[in-house]
Short mmCIF file of C-alpha atoms and ligand atoms in Angstrom, two decimals:
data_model
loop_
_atom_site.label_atom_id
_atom_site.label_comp_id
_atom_site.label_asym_id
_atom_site.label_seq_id
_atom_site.Cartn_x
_atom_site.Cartn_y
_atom_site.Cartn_z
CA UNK A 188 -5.12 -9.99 -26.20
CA UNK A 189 -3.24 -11.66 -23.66
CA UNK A 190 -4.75 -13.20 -20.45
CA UNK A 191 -3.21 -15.90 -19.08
CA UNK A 192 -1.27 -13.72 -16.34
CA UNK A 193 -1.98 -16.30 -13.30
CA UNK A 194 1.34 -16.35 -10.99
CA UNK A 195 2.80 -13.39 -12.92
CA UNK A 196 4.37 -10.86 -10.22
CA UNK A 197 3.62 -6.77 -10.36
CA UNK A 198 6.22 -5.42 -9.49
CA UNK A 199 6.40 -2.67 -12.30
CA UNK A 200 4.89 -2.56 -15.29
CA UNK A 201 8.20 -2.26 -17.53
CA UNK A 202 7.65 -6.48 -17.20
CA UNK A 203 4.63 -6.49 -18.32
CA UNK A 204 3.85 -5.74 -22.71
CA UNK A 205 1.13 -3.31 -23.81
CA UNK A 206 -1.55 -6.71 -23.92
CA UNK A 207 -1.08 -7.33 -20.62
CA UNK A 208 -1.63 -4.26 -19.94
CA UNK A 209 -4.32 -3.69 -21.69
CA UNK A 210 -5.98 -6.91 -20.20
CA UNK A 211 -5.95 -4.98 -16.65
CA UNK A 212 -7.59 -1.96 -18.08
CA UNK A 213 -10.48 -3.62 -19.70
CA UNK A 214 -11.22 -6.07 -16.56
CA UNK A 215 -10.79 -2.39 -14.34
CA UNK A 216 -13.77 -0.69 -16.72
CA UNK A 217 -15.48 -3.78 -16.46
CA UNK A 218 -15.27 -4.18 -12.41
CA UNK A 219 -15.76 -0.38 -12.43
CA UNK A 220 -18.89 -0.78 -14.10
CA UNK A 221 -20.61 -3.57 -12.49
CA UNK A 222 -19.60 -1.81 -9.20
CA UNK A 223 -21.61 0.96 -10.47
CA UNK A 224 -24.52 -1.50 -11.41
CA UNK A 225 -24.61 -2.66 -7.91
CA UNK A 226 -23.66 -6.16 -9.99
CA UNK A 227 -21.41 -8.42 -7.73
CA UNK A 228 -18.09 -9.90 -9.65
CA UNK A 229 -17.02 -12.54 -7.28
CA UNK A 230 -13.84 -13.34 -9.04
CA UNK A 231 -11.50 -14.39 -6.24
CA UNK A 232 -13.82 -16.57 -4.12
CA UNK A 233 -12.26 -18.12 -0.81
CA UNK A 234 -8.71 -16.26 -1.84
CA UNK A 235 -6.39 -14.56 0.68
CA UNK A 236 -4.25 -11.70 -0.14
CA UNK A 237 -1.09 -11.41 2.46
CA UNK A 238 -0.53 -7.08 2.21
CA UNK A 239 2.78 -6.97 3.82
CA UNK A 240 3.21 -2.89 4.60
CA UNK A 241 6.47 -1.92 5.97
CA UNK A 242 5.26 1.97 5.45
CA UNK A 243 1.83 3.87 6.19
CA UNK A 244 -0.70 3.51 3.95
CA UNK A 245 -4.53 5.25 3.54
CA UNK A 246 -5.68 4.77 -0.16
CA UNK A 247 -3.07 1.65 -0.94
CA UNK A 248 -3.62 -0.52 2.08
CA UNK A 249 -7.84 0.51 1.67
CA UNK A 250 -8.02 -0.44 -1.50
CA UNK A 251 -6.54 -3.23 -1.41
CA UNK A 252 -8.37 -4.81 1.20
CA UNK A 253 -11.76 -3.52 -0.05
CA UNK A 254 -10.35 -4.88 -3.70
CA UNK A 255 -10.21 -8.45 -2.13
CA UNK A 256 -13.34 -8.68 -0.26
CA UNK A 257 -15.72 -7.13 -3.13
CA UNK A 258 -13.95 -10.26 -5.42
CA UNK A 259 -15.16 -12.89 -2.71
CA UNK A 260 -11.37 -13.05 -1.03
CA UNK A 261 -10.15 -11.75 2.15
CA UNK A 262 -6.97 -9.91 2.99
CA UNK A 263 -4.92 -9.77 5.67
CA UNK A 264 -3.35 -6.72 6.73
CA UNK A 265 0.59 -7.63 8.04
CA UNK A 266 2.91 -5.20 9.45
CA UNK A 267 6.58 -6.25 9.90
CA UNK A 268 6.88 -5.42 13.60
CA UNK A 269 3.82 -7.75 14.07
CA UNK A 270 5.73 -10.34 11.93
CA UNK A 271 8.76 -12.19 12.46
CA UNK A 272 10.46 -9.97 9.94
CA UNK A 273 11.15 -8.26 13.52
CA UNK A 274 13.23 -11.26 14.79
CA UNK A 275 15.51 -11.10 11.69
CA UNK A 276 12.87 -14.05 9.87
CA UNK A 277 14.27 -13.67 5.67
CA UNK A 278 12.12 -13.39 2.36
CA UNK A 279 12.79 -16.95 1.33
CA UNK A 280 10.78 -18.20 4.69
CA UNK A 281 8.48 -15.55 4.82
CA UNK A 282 7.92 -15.97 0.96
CA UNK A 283 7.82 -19.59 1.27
CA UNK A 284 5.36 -19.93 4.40
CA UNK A 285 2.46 -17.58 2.57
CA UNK A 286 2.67 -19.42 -0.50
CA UNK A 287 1.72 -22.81 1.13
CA UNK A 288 -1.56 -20.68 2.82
CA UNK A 289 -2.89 -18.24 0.49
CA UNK A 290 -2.65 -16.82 -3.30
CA UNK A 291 -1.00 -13.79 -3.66
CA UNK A 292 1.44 -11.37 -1.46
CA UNK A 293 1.28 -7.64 -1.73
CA UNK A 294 4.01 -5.81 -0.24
CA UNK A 295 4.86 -2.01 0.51
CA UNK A 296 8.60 -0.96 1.21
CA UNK A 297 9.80 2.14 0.61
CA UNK A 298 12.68 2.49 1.92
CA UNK A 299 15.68 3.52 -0.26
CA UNK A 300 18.11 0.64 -1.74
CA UNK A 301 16.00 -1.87 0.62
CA UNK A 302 12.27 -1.94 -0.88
CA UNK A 303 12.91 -2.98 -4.67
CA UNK A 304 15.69 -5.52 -3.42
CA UNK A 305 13.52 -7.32 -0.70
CA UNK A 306 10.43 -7.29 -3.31
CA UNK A 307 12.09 -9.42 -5.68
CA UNK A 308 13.68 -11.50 -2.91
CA UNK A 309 10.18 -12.65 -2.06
CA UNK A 310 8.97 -12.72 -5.74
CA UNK A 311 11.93 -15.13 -6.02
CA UNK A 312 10.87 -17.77 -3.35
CA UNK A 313 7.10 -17.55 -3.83
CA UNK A 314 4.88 -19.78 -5.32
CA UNK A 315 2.20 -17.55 -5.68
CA UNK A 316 2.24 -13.77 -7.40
CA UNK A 317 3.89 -10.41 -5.35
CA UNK A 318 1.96 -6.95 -6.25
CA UNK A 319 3.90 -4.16 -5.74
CA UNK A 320 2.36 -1.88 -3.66
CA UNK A 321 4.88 0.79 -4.12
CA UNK A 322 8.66 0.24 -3.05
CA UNK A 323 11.89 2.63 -3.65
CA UNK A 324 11.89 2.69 -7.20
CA UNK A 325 8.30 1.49 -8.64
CA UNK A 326 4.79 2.08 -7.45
CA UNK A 327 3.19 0.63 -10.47
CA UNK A 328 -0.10 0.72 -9.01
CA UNK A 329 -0.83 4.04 -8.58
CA UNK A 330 0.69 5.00 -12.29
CA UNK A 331 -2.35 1.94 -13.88
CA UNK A 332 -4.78 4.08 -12.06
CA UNK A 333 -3.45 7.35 -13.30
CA UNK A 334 -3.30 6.19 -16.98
CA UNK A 335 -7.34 5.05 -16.43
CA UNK A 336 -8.26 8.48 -14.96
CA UNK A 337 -6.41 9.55 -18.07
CA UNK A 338 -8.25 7.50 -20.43
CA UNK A 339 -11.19 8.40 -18.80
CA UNK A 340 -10.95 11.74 -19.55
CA UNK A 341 -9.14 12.12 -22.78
CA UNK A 342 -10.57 8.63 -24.92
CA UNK A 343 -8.42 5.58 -25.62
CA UNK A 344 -5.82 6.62 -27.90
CA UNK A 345 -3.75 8.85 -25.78
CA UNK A 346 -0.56 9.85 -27.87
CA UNK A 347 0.03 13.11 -28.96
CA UNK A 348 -1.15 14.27 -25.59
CA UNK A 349 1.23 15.57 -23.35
CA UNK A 350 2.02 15.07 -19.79
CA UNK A 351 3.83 17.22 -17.37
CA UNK A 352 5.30 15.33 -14.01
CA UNK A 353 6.88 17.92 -12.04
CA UNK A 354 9.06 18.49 -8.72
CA UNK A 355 7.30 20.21 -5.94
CA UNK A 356 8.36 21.65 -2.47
CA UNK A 357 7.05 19.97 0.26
CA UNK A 358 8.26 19.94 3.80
CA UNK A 359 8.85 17.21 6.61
CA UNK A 360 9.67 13.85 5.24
CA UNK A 361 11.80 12.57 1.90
CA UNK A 362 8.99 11.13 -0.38
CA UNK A 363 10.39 8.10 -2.31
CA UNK A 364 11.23 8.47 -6.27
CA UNK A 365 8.79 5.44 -7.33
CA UNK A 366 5.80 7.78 -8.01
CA UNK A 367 8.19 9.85 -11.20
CA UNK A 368 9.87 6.89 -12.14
CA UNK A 369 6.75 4.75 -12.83
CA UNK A 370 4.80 7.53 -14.62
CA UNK A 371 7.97 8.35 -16.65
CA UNK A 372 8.39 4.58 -17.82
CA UNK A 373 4.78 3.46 -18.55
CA UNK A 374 3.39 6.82 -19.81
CA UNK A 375 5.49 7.25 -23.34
CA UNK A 376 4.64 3.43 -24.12
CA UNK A 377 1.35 4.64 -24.46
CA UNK A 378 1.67 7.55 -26.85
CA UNK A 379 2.13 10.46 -24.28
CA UNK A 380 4.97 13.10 -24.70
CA UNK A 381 6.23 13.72 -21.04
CA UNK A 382 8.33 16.51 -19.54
CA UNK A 383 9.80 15.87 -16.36
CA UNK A 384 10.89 18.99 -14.43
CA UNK A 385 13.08 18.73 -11.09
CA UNK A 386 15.79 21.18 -9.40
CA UNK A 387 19.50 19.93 -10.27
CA UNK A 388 19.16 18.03 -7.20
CA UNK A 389 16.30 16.09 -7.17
CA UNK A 390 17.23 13.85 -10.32
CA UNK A 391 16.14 10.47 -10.46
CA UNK A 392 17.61 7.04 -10.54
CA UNK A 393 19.55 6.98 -14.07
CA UNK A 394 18.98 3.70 -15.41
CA UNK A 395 14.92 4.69 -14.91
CA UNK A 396 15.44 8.26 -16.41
CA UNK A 397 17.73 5.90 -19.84
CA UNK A 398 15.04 3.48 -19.73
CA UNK A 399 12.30 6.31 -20.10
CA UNK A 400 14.19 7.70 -22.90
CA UNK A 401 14.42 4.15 -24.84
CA UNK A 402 10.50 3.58 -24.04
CA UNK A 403 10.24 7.04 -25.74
CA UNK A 404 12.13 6.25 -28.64
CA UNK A 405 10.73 2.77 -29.01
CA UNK A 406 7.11 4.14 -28.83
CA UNK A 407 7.92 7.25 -31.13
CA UNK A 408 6.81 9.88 -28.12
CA UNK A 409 9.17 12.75 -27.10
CA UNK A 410 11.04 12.68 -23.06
CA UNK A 411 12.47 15.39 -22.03
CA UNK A 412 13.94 16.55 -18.45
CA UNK A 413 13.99 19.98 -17.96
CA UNK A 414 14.69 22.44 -14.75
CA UNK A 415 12.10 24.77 -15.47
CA UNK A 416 8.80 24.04 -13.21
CA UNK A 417 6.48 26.08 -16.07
CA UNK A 418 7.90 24.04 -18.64
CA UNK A 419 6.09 20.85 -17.34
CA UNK A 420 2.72 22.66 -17.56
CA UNK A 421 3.33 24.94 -20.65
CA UNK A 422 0.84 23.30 -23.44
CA UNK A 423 0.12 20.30 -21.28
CA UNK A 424 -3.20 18.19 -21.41
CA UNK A 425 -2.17 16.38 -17.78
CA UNK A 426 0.33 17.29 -14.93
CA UNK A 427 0.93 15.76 -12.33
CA UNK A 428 2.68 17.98 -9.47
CA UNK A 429 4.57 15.76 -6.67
CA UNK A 430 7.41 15.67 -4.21
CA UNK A 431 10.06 13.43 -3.97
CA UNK A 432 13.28 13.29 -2.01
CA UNK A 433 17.23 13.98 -3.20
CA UNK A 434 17.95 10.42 -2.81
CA UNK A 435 20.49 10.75 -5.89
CA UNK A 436 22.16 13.61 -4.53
CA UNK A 437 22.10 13.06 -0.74
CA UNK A 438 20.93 10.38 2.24
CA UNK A 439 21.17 12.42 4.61
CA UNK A 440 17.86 13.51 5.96
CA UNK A 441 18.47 16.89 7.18
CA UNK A 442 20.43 17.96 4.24
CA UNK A 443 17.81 16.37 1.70
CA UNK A 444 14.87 18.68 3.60
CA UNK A 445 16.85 21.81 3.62
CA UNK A 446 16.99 21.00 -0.12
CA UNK A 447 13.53 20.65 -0.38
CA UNK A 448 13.30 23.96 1.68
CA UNK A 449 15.00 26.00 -1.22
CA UNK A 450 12.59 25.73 -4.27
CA UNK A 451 9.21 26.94 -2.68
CA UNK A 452 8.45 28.69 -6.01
CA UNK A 453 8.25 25.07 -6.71
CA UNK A 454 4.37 25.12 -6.13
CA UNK A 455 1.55 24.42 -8.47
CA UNK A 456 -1.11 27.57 -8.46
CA UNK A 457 -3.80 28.91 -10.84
CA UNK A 458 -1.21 30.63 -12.71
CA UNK A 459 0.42 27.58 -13.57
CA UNK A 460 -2.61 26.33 -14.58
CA UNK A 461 -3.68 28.92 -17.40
CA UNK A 462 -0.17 27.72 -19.14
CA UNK A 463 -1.72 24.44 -20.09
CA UNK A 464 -3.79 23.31 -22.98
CA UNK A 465 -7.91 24.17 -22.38
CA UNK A 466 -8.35 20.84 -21.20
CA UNK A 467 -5.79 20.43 -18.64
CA UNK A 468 -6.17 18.16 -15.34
CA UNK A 469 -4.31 18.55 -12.54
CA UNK A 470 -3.33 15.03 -11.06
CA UNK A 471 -1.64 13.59 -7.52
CA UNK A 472 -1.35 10.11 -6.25
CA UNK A 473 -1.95 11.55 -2.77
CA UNK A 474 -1.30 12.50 0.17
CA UNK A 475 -0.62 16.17 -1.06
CA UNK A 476 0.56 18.76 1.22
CA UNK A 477 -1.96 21.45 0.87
CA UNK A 478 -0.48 24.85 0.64
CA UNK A 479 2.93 23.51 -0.06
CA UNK A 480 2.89 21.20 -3.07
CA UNK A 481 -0.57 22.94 -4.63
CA UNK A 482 -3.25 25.36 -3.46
CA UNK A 483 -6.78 24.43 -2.28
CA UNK A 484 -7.94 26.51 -5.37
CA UNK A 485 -5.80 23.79 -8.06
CA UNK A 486 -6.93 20.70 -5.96
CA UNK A 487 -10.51 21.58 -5.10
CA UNK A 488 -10.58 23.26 -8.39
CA UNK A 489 -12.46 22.49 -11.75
CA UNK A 490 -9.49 20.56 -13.51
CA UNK A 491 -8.68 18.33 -10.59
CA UNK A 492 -9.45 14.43 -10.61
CA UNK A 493 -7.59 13.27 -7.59
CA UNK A 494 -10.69 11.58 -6.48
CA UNK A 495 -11.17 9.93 -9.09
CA UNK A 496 -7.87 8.87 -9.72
CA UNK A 497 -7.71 7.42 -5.70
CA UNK A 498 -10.83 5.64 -6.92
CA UNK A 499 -9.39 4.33 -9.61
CA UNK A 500 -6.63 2.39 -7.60
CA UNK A 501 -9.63 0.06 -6.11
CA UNK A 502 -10.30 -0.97 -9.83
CA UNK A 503 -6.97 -1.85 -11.31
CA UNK A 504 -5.94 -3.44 -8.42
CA UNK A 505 -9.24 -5.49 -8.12
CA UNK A 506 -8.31 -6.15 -11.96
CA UNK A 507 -4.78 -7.28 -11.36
CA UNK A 508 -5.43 -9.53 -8.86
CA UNK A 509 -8.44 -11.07 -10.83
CA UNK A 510 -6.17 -11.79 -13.18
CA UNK A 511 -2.74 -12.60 -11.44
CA UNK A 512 -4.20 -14.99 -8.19
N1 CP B 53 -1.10 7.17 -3.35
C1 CP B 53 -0.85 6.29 -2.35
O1 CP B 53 -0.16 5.29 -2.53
O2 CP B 53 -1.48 6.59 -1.18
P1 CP B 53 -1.17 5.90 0.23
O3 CP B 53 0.25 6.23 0.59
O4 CP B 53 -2.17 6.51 1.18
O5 CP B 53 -1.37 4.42 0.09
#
């Protein structure tokens, strides 16, 4: 298995091959366990992690900097206004000034057509490896922690089972595509059929959705895109019920929420539920908006692991940068 992944960046996981994958899932079940043992695994000792977070942040930015300090490191918590990203300062100096300090950068930025681009800006001029901690098109994170929540539950060898990542309606602010797009790029390398429902409007970007399809066909899994919001659950083992904006279709924030406004059926209930297979679990990266995206029954419910999988971003993350710093 492969394991030499110091200085490698994160910034999604189509860069990185099954074995180094892999390598971050067994060091994760490893940290998760000695965690649970009360054993310390001092990994990182005297490392800093820069976490650069142009957007909020409860379960990234937290686990992160709990990540670092249980592997003997510190991080520092950096928001741009704070920063001389303000004053116009660019990724090469930014990039370039870190490097000489500490031993890895993490950076959030969502926003659209800005995030991915200033991510690999930095990557460029570092010296030392940039996690993605979700941007515009990737949150490659979050989708490591879903897959170990999935293993978890369903055993190693996950193909044949099927996932269901679906559009749902909810209100007040354009969620970014990165959350879809990850889960529909890593997910069929691993063996999992995937059905991705949305409303004509909400497609995603369409190099992701062509590059899902060729991970499909490479891996021998089925990808299909569908406007039917029962279809992602119908004989599903896992579905995973989110918003996002309709960032291909429109920019323009009022008009992309009174899109999001007309598909309220778009809501994941017990009903939906019964249409999976007997095993199904109901996933979310989180936040979800209660009442909108899913009921209190479905997330408080039986089949849920959103806890778990929020936990689960604390060890792949302490994993990856054990590995990458
Ligand atoms: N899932 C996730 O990234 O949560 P935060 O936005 O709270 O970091």
């Amino acid at each position: 298995m492969q394991t030499d992944l110091k200085g490698k960046h994160f910034i999604t996981t189509q860069e990185w091959t099954i074995d180094q994958l892999e390598a971050v899932f067994a060091l994760a079940k490893e940290l998760k366990a000695a965690k649970a043992a009360g054993k310390p695994m001092r990994l990182l000792p005297d490392k800093t992690l820069y976490m650069i977070f142009f957007d909020s942040s409860t379960r990234t930015r937290n686990s992160f900097e709990t990540g670092i300090t249980q592997l003997g490191g510190h991080g520092i918590f950096l928001s741009p206004d704070k920063m001389q990203i303000s004053h116009g300062e660019n990724a090469k100096d930014t990039a370039s000034v870190l490097s000489r300090y500490g031993e890895g950068i993490a950076i959030r930025h969502c926003a659209f057509r800005e995030g991915n681009p200033y991510l690999r800006e930095v990557a460029h001029w570092a010296s030392v490896p940039v996690i993605n901690m979700q941007c515009d098109v990737y949150h490659p994170c979050q989708i490591m922690a879903d897959y170990m929540t999935i293993r978890e539950r369903f055993g190693v060898n996950t193909r044949g089972l099927k996932i269901g990542v679906a559009w749902t309606s909810a209100p007040n602010y354009i969620r970014p595509l990165s959350v879809p797009q990850s889960l529909i790029l890593m997910m069929p390398r691993f063996g999992l059929d995937v059905t991705l429902a949305y409303p004509p409007e909400f497609s995603l970007m369409p190099d992701i959705e062509a590059q899902a399809r060729a991970n499909a066909a490479a891996a021998g899994t089925k990808f299909e895109i569908v406007e039917d919001f029962e279809a992602a659950f119908r004989d599903a083992d896992i579905v995973i019920p989110k918003s996002w904006g309709p960032l291909m279709h429109t920019t323009d924030k009022d008009q992309g929420l009174a899109l999001i406004e007309k598909y309220p059926a778009w809501r994941c209930d017990t009903r939906h539920m019964e249409l999976g297979r007997k095993d199904l679990i109901y996933m979310h990266p989180l936040p979800a908006d209660r009442g909108r995206e899913v009921t209190d029954e479905v997330i408080d419910g039986p089949r849920s692991v959103v806890y778990d999988e929020a936990e689960n971003r604390l060890h792949v993350q302490k994993a990856l940068m054990a590995l990458t710093m």
